Amino acid sequence: MEPNEEIARVRFVVNEQDFGREMDFIIARTLAGLKPATQVELTISLLLVVLLLAATGWQRHLAIIVVLLLLAVLVVAWKVIFGWVLRKSYDKMVKVKQQTGEFDAPMEAVFYPNRITLTGADTHSVFPWNEITNAYETPDGLYLVHQRNRYLYVPARFFDQETAVAITSFLAQTLGKQFERETPMTLSGMAEMPGETAQPVMEENEARYQFDYDMTGKDISAVAGRSSRIILTVFGLLIAVVCGLMAWRFLQRGSTYAAVSAPVVCLIVIAVFVYTYLKIEGAGNYPTKQVTLRWYDDHVTTVTHQEDEGFHRVPYVKLKKVRRQGHLTVITFKDNMFLYVPQSAFSDEGQRTSFEIFLKEKCVKYSNK
């Protein structure tokens, strides 16, 4: 097949009800990815430390035992806690999408041998198949996962039988085991037709700031995995502190065996945390891409330079926060998207500071909108 030969084309919209089904699916898949084996290992390790402390006099170590039991409860209830956090995030995203008019906006997905494109009024996104880490066919529609964390969803009602077979057969052949047919899509006799898809228009006005640079996989991974690494680091430090206190108290009481045994058990717990940390660190195998970011008075436009150039416009009403992370200026948005600018892309420190002030003012301006 030629790279630009179309396999299939689907025009669709995502309404608020569709988005609710999408979030239910994402939450279920995310929680399924939290391995039960890791939870069991951490819980057993923490309880072993508790038993060791209790055997040497639980009254003397009551404070430490309480802390460890609380950590064990957190590990056991992690999915419940994380599910609640995801639900709260979903509520905020609904509000943002309502503000920006993303619901019911006609889109068009085109499937090619080497990529899928998603086109609408503010985007022409290009996703090579080697960046699609998973795909799922469900009764509600088709889900494609870009680089493990971004979901592309096309509701089932916009497929006819011929298009559905053509696309799912192609995905099964191209993605192999990464494509899962949970249940065939529920199709009606005729595909629903949305309104006309608007084509994105590149701006002609001069941007307030423009940065051209290579967005590296290492930097993307550093930003994308930051929250998980912080959580694991905090847990690991708490365990390390508990280990130190336990060993010190046992040595003070002359119990050499307990002073050695307690840190060994704690080190096992820390090893599990470190293993999980390293898995997160190595999970983001993102390719390096040449990008241009153009920052205007009310939105930012991202351009990804490749054979089929990607284009995406993001309004500042989505802005959430600007922070520094090492050599990166990181900009996060209310829909969990993020962008960053490396220090090397700025002409000097003065430009970096003025850019950050510019965006922080926009965050304040749009914070209540």
Short mmCIF file of C-alpha atoms in Angstrom, two decimals:
data_model
loop_
_atom_site.label_atom_id
_atom_site.label_comp_id
_atom_site.label_asym_id
_atom_site.label_seq_id
_atom_site.Cartn_x
_atom_site.Cartn_y
_atom_site.Cartn_z
CA MET A 1 0.00 0.00 0.00
CA GLU A 2 1.08 3.56 -0.69
CA PRO A 3 1.49 5.74 2.46
CA ASN A 4 -1.24 8.15 1.33
CA GLU A 5 -3.71 5.49 0.22
CA GLU A 6 -6.85 5.75 2.37
CA ILE A 7 -8.05 2.65 4.17
CA ALA A 8 -11.17 4.26 5.63
CA ARG A 9 -12.57 7.61 6.70
CA VAL A 10 -14.97 8.28 9.59
CA ARG A 11 -16.68 11.59 10.38
CA PHE A 12 -17.96 11.86 13.95
CA VAL A 13 -18.69 14.01 16.98
CA VAL A 14 -18.20 13.35 20.69
CA ASN A 15 -21.01 14.69 22.89
CA GLU A 16 -21.07 14.89 26.67
CA GLN A 17 -22.66 11.45 26.98
CA ASP A 18 -19.99 9.95 24.71
CA PHE A 19 -17.30 11.61 26.82
CA GLY A 20 -18.80 10.04 29.94
CA ARG A 21 -18.54 6.57 28.37
CA GLU A 22 -15.00 7.35 27.26
CA MET A 23 -13.98 8.35 30.79
CA ASP A 24 -15.58 5.20 32.25
CA PHE A 25 -13.46 3.15 29.85
CA ILE A 26 -10.26 5.11 30.58
CA ILE A 27 -10.73 4.83 34.35
CA ALA A 28 -11.37 1.07 34.08
CA ARG A 29 -8.25 0.56 31.92
CA THR A 30 -6.11 2.78 34.16
CA LEU A 31 -7.12 0.95 37.33
CA ALA A 32 -6.60 -2.40 35.60
CA GLY A 33 -3.02 -1.29 34.92
CA LEU A 34 -2.28 -1.02 38.65
CA LYS A 35 -0.90 -4.50 39.15
CA PRO A 36 -2.47 -6.43 42.11
CA ALA A 37 0.81 -8.32 42.60
CA THR A 38 2.64 -5.11 43.45
CA GLN A 39 -0.08 -4.13 45.92
CA VAL A 40 0.14 -7.55 47.60
CA GLU A 41 3.96 -7.38 47.83
CA LEU A 42 3.89 -3.92 49.40
CA THR A 43 1.09 -4.78 51.83
CA ILE A 44 2.75 -8.01 53.01
CA SER A 45 6.11 -6.26 53.41
CA LEU A 46 4.57 -3.47 55.50
CA LEU A 47 2.66 -5.95 57.68
CA LEU A 48 5.86 -7.95 58.26
CA VAL A 49 7.51 -4.83 59.64
CA VAL A 50 4.47 -4.24 61.87
CA LEU A 51 4.67 -7.82 63.21
CA LEU A 52 8.37 -7.44 63.88
CA LEU A 53 7.75 -4.27 65.85
CA ALA A 54 4.82 -5.78 67.75
CA ALA A 55 6.94 -8.81 68.70
CA THR A 56 9.57 -6.57 70.30
CA GLY A 57 7.04 -4.51 72.26
CA TRP A 58 4.17 -2.85 70.44
CA GLN A 59 3.61 -0.21 73.14
CA ARG A 60 7.12 1.18 72.65
CA HIS A 61 6.65 1.40 68.85
CA LEU A 62 2.98 2.40 68.75
CA ALA A 63 3.53 5.58 66.68
CA ILE A 64 5.58 3.76 64.04
CA ILE A 65 3.09 0.86 63.91
CA VAL A 66 0.21 3.30 63.32
CA VAL A 67 2.12 4.98 60.47
CA LEU A 68 2.90 1.63 58.83
CA LEU A 69 -0.71 0.45 59.14
CA LEU A 70 -1.89 3.68 57.53
CA LEU A 71 0.55 3.11 54.66
CA ALA A 72 -0.78 -0.45 54.29
CA VAL A 73 -4.35 0.87 54.12
CA LEU A 74 -3.30 3.38 51.44
CA VAL A 75 -1.70 0.61 49.37
CA VAL A 76 -4.78 -1.63 49.68
CA ALA A 77 -7.22 1.21 48.94
CA TRP A 78 -5.08 2.74 46.18
CA LYS A 79 -7.51 1.88 43.39
CA VAL A 80 -10.46 3.36 45.29
CA ILE A 81 -8.51 6.54 46.03
CA PHE A 82 -7.13 6.85 42.50
CA GLY A 83 -10.55 6.15 40.98
CA TRP A 84 -12.04 8.97 43.05
CA VAL A 85 -9.27 11.33 41.89
CA LEU A 86 -9.91 10.39 38.25
CA ARG A 87 -13.64 11.05 38.69
CA LYS A 88 -12.96 14.51 40.09
CA SER A 89 -10.65 15.17 37.16
CA TYR A 90 -13.42 14.06 34.77
CA ASP A 91 -15.86 16.60 36.26
CA LYS A 92 -13.34 19.40 35.66
CA MET A 93 -12.67 18.26 32.09
CA VAL A 94 -16.39 18.32 31.26
CA LYS A 95 -16.54 21.97 32.33
CA VAL A 96 -13.45 22.84 30.26
CA LYS A 97 -14.83 21.13 27.15
CA GLN A 98 -18.13 22.95 27.57
CA GLN A 99 -16.28 26.28 27.78
CA THR A 100 -14.20 25.61 24.68
CA GLY A 101 -17.08 24.19 22.60
CA GLU A 102 -15.41 20.80 22.04
CA PHE A 103 -18.58 18.77 22.53
CA ASP A 104 -20.48 18.10 19.29
CA ALA A 105 -17.66 19.62 17.20
CA PRO A 106 -17.46 17.61 13.92
CA MET A 107 -14.19 15.69 13.50
CA GLU A 108 -12.80 13.43 10.81
CA ALA A 109 -10.54 10.41 11.35
CA VAL A 110 -8.68 9.08 8.30
CA PHE A 111 -6.86 5.74 8.45
CA TYR A 112 -3.73 5.34 6.30
CA PRO A 113 -1.22 2.45 6.10
CA ASN A 114 1.35 4.32 8.24
CA ARG A 115 -0.77 6.70 10.35
CA ILE A 116 -4.14 7.96 11.48
CA THR A 117 -5.05 11.64 11.22
CA LEU A 118 -7.64 13.50 13.27
CA THR A 119 -8.91 16.75 11.77
CA GLY A 120 -11.24 19.43 13.14
CA ALA A 121 -11.55 23.20 13.41
CA ASP A 122 -8.53 23.51 15.74
CA THR A 123 -6.46 20.47 14.93
CA HIS A 124 -4.85 18.28 12.34
CA SER A 125 -3.24 15.67 14.57
CA VAL A 126 -1.07 12.94 13.07
CA PHE A 127 -0.45 9.67 14.92
CA PRO A 128 1.96 7.14 13.32
CA TRP A 129 0.97 3.54 14.00
CA ASN A 130 4.23 2.84 15.80
CA GLU A 131 3.12 5.40 18.43
CA ILE A 132 -0.28 3.72 18.99
CA THR A 133 0.43 1.48 21.97
CA ASN A 134 -3.04 -0.13 22.22
CA ALA A 135 -6.39 -0.23 20.44
CA TYR A 136 -9.72 -1.58 21.70
CA GLU A 137 -13.00 -2.42 20.01
CA THR A 138 -15.95 -2.23 22.42
CA PRO A 139 -19.72 -2.05 21.98
CA ASP A 140 -19.47 1.75 22.45
CA GLY A 141 -16.88 2.27 19.73
CA LEU A 142 -13.20 2.26 18.93
CA TYR A 143 -10.46 3.44 21.31
CA LEU A 144 -6.87 4.11 20.22
CA VAL A 145 -4.21 4.82 22.85
CA HIS A 146 -1.38 7.14 21.83
CA GLN A 147 1.86 6.56 23.75
CA ARG A 148 0.08 4.88 26.69
CA ASN A 149 -1.77 7.94 27.98
CA ARG A 150 -3.78 9.78 25.30
CA TYR A 151 -7.05 8.18 24.20
CA LEU A 152 -8.64 8.75 20.78
CA TYR A 153 -12.30 7.70 20.74
CA VAL A 154 -14.70 7.25 17.81
CA PRO A 155 -18.27 6.33 18.91
CA ALA A 156 -19.80 3.23 17.32
CA ARG A 157 -22.84 5.03 15.89
CA PHE A 158 -20.67 6.67 13.20
CA PHE A 159 -19.53 3.35 11.70
CA ASP A 160 -21.34 1.35 9.05
CA GLN A 161 -20.65 -2.37 8.69
CA GLU A 162 -18.22 -2.01 5.80
CA THR A 163 -16.13 0.72 7.46
CA ALA A 164 -16.05 -1.08 10.82
CA VAL A 165 -14.79 -4.31 9.23
CA ALA A 166 -12.20 -2.48 7.11
CA ILE A 167 -10.77 -0.58 10.09
CA THR A 168 -10.79 -3.37 12.68
CA SER A 169 -9.29 -5.86 10.19
CA PHE A 170 -6.53 -3.38 9.40
CA LEU A 171 -5.85 -2.72 13.10
CA ALA A 172 -5.70 -6.45 13.87
CA GLN A 173 -3.13 -6.91 11.09
CA THR A 174 -1.08 -3.78 11.85
CA LEU A 175 -1.10 -3.76 15.67
CA GLY A 176 -1.27 -7.49 16.34
CA LYS A 177 -1.68 -8.23 20.05
CA GLN A 178 -1.94 -4.51 20.78
CA PHE A 179 -5.43 -4.60 19.25
CA GLU A 180 -8.10 -6.15 21.49
CA ARG A 181 -11.64 -6.88 20.36
CA GLU A 182 -13.45 -6.96 23.70
CA THR A 183 -16.86 -7.13 21.98
CA PRO A 184 -17.78 -6.13 18.41
CA MET A 185 -19.15 -2.61 18.05
CA THR A 186 -22.91 -2.21 18.31
CA LEU A 187 -23.85 -0.91 14.85
CA SER A 188 -27.14 0.40 13.56
CA GLY A 189 -28.30 -0.13 9.99
CA MET A 190 -26.84 3.17 8.81
CA ALA A 191 -23.99 5.30 10.16
CA GLU A 192 -25.00 8.58 11.77
CA MET A 193 -23.79 11.63 9.82
CA PRO A 194 -22.44 14.67 11.74
CA GLY A 195 -22.15 18.21 10.41
CA GLU A 196 -19.47 19.36 8.01
CA THR A 197 -15.93 19.13 9.40
CA ALA A 198 -14.20 22.52 9.55
CA GLN A 199 -10.59 22.63 8.38
CA PRO A 200 -7.96 24.25 10.62
CA VAL A 201 -6.54 27.56 9.44
CA MET A 202 -2.97 28.61 10.19
CA GLU A 203 -2.62 32.10 11.71
CA GLU A 204 -1.10 34.95 9.76
CA ASN A 205 -0.53 37.29 12.73
CA GLU A 206 2.88 37.42 14.36
CA ALA A 207 3.10 35.39 17.57
CA ARG A 208 4.06 37.00 20.87
CA TYR A 209 6.60 34.20 21.41
CA GLN A 210 7.79 31.48 19.08
CA PHE A 211 10.07 28.56 19.92
CA ASP A 212 11.51 25.98 17.53
CA TYR A 213 13.24 22.95 19.06
CA ASP A 214 13.40 19.17 19.28
CA MET A 215 10.94 17.74 21.79
CA THR A 216 12.93 14.79 23.11
CA GLY A 217 11.57 11.55 24.49
CA LYS A 218 13.67 11.96 27.63
CA ASP A 219 12.12 15.35 28.43
CA ILE A 220 8.56 14.16 27.67
CA SER A 221 9.06 11.16 29.95
CA ALA A 222 10.45 13.40 32.71
CA VAL A 223 7.33 15.60 32.64
CA ALA A 224 4.74 12.85 32.03
CA GLY A 225 5.93 10.63 34.89
CA ARG A 226 6.59 13.36 37.44
CA SER A 227 3.47 12.83 39.59
CA SER A 228 3.99 9.08 39.92
CA ARG A 229 7.65 9.54 40.78
CA ILE A 230 6.80 12.11 43.48
CA ILE A 231 4.27 9.74 45.09
CA LEU A 232 6.70 6.82 45.07
CA THR A 233 9.54 9.00 46.38
CA VAL A 234 7.41 10.21 49.30
CA PHE A 235 6.41 6.64 50.17
CA GLY A 236 10.01 5.46 49.89
CA LEU A 237 11.30 8.27 52.12
CA LEU A 238 8.64 7.52 54.75
CA ILE A 239 9.70 3.88 54.81
CA ALA A 240 13.38 4.87 54.99
CA VAL A 241 12.70 7.16 57.95
CA VAL A 242 10.78 4.40 59.73
CA CYS A 243 13.68 1.99 59.09
CA GLY A 244 16.18 4.41 60.56
CA LEU A 245 14.10 5.06 63.67
CA MET A 246 13.52 1.37 64.23
CA ALA A 247 17.21 0.46 63.91
CA TRP A 248 18.24 3.32 66.22
CA ARG A 249 15.75 2.33 68.93
CA PHE A 250 16.71 -1.33 68.79
CA LEU A 251 20.42 -0.49 69.03
CA GLN A 252 19.75 1.77 72.01
CA ARG A 253 18.07 -1.18 73.76
CA GLY A 254 20.90 -3.54 72.86
CA SER A 255 18.82 -5.73 70.54
CA THR A 256 21.33 -6.30 67.73
CA TYR A 257 19.28 -9.01 65.99
CA ALA A 258 16.19 -6.84 65.80
CA ALA A 259 18.26 -3.82 64.77
CA VAL A 260 19.56 -5.79 61.78
CA SER A 261 16.34 -7.66 60.92
CA ALA A 262 14.04 -4.60 60.86
CA PRO A 263 16.09 -2.65 58.26
CA VAL A 264 16.37 -5.80 56.10
CA VAL A 265 12.57 -6.11 55.93
CA CYS A 266 12.29 -2.37 55.29
CA LEU A 267 14.86 -2.61 52.49
CA ILE A 268 12.68 -5.23 50.83
CA VAL A 269 9.80 -2.73 50.88
CA ILE A 270 12.05 0.01 49.48
CA ALA A 271 13.27 -2.39 46.76
CA VAL A 272 9.66 -2.89 45.61
CA PHE A 273 9.19 0.89 45.46
CA VAL A 274 12.45 1.37 43.54
CA TYR A 275 11.48 -1.38 41.09
CA THR A 276 8.10 0.30 40.47
CA TYR A 277 9.84 3.70 40.16
CA LEU A 278 12.26 2.36 37.53
CA LYS A 279 9.40 0.78 35.59
CA ILE A 280 7.67 4.16 35.44
CA GLU A 281 10.95 5.81 34.46
CA GLY A 282 11.44 3.42 31.58
CA ALA A 283 7.81 3.27 30.45
CA GLY A 284 7.86 6.50 28.47
CA ASN A 285 9.68 5.47 25.30
CA TYR A 286 8.68 8.62 23.42
CA PRO A 287 10.19 9.53 20.04
CA THR A 288 11.97 12.86 19.51
CA LYS A 289 9.99 15.32 17.37
CA GLN A 290 10.81 18.68 15.82
CA VAL A 291 8.16 21.19 16.97
CA THR A 292 7.25 24.85 16.78
CA LEU A 293 5.22 26.53 19.53
CA ARG A 294 3.56 29.85 18.68
CA TRP A 295 2.13 31.73 21.65
CA TYR A 296 -0.53 34.35 20.83
CA ASP A 297 -2.65 36.59 23.07
CA ASP A 298 -5.45 34.04 23.57
CA HIS A 299 -4.07 30.66 22.46
CA VAL A 300 -0.99 28.59 21.65
CA THR A 301 -0.51 26.76 18.36
CA THR A 302 1.69 23.66 18.24
CA VAL A 303 3.15 22.51 14.94
CA THR A 304 4.81 19.10 14.65
CA HIS A 305 7.14 19.00 11.64
CA GLN A 306 6.93 15.75 9.69
CA GLU A 307 5.84 14.52 6.27
CA ASP A 308 2.20 15.11 7.22
CA GLU A 309 2.55 18.20 9.40
CA GLY A 310 0.56 18.20 12.63
CA PHE A 311 -1.25 21.29 13.86
CA HIS A 312 -3.10 21.93 17.13
CA ARG A 313 -4.56 25.13 18.60
CA VAL A 314 -5.13 25.33 22.40
CA PRO A 315 -7.06 28.28 23.93
CA TYR A 316 -5.70 29.85 27.12
CA VAL A 317 -8.99 29.13 28.91
CA LYS A 318 -7.42 25.68 29.37
CA LEU A 319 -4.29 27.04 31.06
CA LYS A 320 -3.69 25.70 34.55
CA LYS A 321 -0.14 26.32 35.75
CA VAL A 322 3.39 27.31 34.73
CA ARG A 323 6.36 25.88 36.61
CA ARG A 324 10.04 25.14 36.21
CA GLN A 325 11.25 21.57 36.22
CA GLY A 326 15.02 21.49 35.88
CA HIS A 327 15.95 23.01 32.52
CA LEU A 328 12.31 22.93 31.36
CA THR A 329 9.54 25.52 31.59
CA VAL A 330 6.45 23.29 31.89
CA ILE A 331 2.95 24.49 31.03
CA THR A 332 0.05 22.30 32.19
CA PHE A 333 -3.57 22.55 31.05
CA LYS A 334 -6.89 21.74 32.72
CA ASP A 335 -7.49 18.74 30.43
CA ASN A 336 -4.22 17.11 31.65
CA MET A 337 -2.34 18.07 28.50
CA PHE A 338 1.10 19.63 28.92
CA LEU A 339 3.69 21.48 26.86
CA TYR A 340 7.22 22.43 27.75
CA VAL A 341 9.97 24.71 26.49
CA PRO A 342 13.61 23.75 27.20
CA GLN A 343 16.01 26.41 28.41
CA SER A 344 18.01 26.06 25.18
CA ALA A 345 15.03 27.34 23.14
CA PHE A 346 15.14 30.77 24.85
CA SER A 347 17.48 33.46 23.59
CA ASP A 348 18.49 34.28 27.17
CA GLU A 349 17.25 34.11 30.76
CA GLY A 350 15.43 37.42 30.34
CA GLN A 351 13.25 36.01 27.56
CA ARG A 352 12.49 32.92 29.65
CA THR A 353 11.43 35.05 32.62
CA SER A 354 9.25 37.38 30.52
CA PHE A 355 7.59 34.39 28.81
CA GLU A 356 6.76 32.78 32.15
CA ILE A 357 5.35 36.07 33.47
CA PHE A 358 3.25 36.39 30.30
CA LEU A 359 1.73 32.92 30.80
CA LYS A 360 1.21 33.31 34.54
CA GLU A 361 -0.80 36.48 33.83
CA LYS A 362 -2.90 34.48 31.36
CA CYS A 363 -3.42 31.77 34.02
CA VAL A 364 -4.79 34.40 36.40
CA LYS A 365 -6.95 36.01 33.69
CA TYR A 366 -8.58 32.74 32.62
CA SER A 367 -8.63 31.02 36.03
CA ASN A 368 -12.31 31.81 36.71
CA LYS A 369 -13.57 31.44 33.17
#
